Tab-separated table of C-alpha atoms in Angstrom:
chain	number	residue	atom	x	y	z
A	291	UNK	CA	0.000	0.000	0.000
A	292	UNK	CA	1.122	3.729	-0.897
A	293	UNK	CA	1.917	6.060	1.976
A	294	UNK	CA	2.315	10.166	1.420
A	295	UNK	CA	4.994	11.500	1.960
A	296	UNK	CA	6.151	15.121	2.084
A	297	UNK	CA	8.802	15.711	-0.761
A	298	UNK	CA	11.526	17.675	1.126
A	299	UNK	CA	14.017	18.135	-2.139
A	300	UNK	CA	10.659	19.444	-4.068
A	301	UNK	CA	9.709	21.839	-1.053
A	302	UNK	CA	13.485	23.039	-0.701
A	303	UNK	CA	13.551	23.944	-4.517
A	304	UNK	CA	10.301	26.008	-3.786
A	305	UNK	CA	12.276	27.924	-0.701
A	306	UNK	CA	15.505	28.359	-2.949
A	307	UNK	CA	13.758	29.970	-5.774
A	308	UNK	CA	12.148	32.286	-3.213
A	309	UNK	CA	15.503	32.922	-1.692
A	310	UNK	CA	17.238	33.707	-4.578
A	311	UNK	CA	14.402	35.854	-5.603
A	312	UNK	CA	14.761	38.093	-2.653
A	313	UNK	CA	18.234	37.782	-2.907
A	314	UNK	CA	18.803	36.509	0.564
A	315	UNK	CA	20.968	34.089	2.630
A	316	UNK	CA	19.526	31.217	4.407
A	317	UNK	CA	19.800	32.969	7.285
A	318	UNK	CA	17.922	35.551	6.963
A	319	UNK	CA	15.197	33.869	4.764
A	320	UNK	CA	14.791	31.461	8.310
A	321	UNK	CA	14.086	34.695	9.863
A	322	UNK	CA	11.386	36.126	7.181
A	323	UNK	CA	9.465	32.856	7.675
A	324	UNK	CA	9.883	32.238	11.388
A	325	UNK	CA	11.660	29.019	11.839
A	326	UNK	CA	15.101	28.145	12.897
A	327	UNK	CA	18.127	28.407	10.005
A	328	UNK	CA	18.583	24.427	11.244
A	329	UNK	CA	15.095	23.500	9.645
A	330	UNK	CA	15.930	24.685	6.571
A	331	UNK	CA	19.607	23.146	6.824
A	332	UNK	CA	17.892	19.601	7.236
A	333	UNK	CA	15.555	20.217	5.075
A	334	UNK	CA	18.773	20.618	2.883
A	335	UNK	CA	20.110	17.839	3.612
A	336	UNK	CA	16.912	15.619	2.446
A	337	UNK	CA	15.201	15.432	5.809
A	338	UNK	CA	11.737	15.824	5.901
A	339	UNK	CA	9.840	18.898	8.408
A	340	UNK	CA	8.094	18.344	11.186
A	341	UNK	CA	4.595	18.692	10.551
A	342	UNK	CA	4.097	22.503	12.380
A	343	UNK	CA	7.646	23.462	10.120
A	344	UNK	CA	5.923	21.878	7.642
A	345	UNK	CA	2.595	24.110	7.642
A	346	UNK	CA	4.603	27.170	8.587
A	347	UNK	CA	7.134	26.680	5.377
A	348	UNK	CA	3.769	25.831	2.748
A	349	UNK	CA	2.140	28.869	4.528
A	350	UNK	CA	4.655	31.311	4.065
A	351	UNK	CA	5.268	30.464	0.595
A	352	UNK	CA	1.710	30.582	-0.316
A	353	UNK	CA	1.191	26.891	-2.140
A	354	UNK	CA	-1.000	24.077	-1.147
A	355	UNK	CA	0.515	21.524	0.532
A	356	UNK	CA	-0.422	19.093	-1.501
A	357	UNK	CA	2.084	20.293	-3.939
A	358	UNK	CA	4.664	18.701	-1.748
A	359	UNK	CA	2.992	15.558	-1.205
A	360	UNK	CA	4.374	12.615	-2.155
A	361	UNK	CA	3.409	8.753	-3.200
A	362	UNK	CA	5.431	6.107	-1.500
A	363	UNK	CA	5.481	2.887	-2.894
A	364	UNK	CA	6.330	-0.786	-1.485
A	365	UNK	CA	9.662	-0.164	-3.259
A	366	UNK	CA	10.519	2.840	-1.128
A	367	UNK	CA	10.356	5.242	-3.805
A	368	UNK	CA	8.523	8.111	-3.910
A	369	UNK	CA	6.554	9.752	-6.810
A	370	UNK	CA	5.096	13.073	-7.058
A	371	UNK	CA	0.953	12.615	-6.687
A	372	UNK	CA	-0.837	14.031	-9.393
């Protein structure tokens, strides 16, 4: 059976491109959104959010969550859901 999953690289793109749009540093974009610089470092690092960082990150960038929802199959691997 599939399980979702929250797609942490997808979600990180989405917070680089924002970053790089304001023309920030990690730092200080982990300031603008409220969370600690470490949540977006493991987020780096392929490590998925707790689910409060979670709903703070999707919040702040405006997008549905579901965008960063995930299908995980019995193989382990995870698809985008439609």
């Amino acid at each position: 059976m599939a399980k979702t999953t929250i797609d942490a690289a997808l979600l990180y793109s989405a917070l680089d491109a924002a970053r790089q749009q304001r023309q920030v540093s990690w730092r200080s974009l982990a300031a603008d959104i409220g969370v600690s610089p470490s949540l977006l470092s493991r987020l780096g690092n392929g490590l998925k959010p707790d689910p409060a960082g979670f709903a703070t990150l999707v919040g702040w960038l405006g997008l549905p969550a579901e965008q960063f929802f995930a299908s995980e199959g019995a193989d382990g691997r995870s698809e985008p859901q439609p």
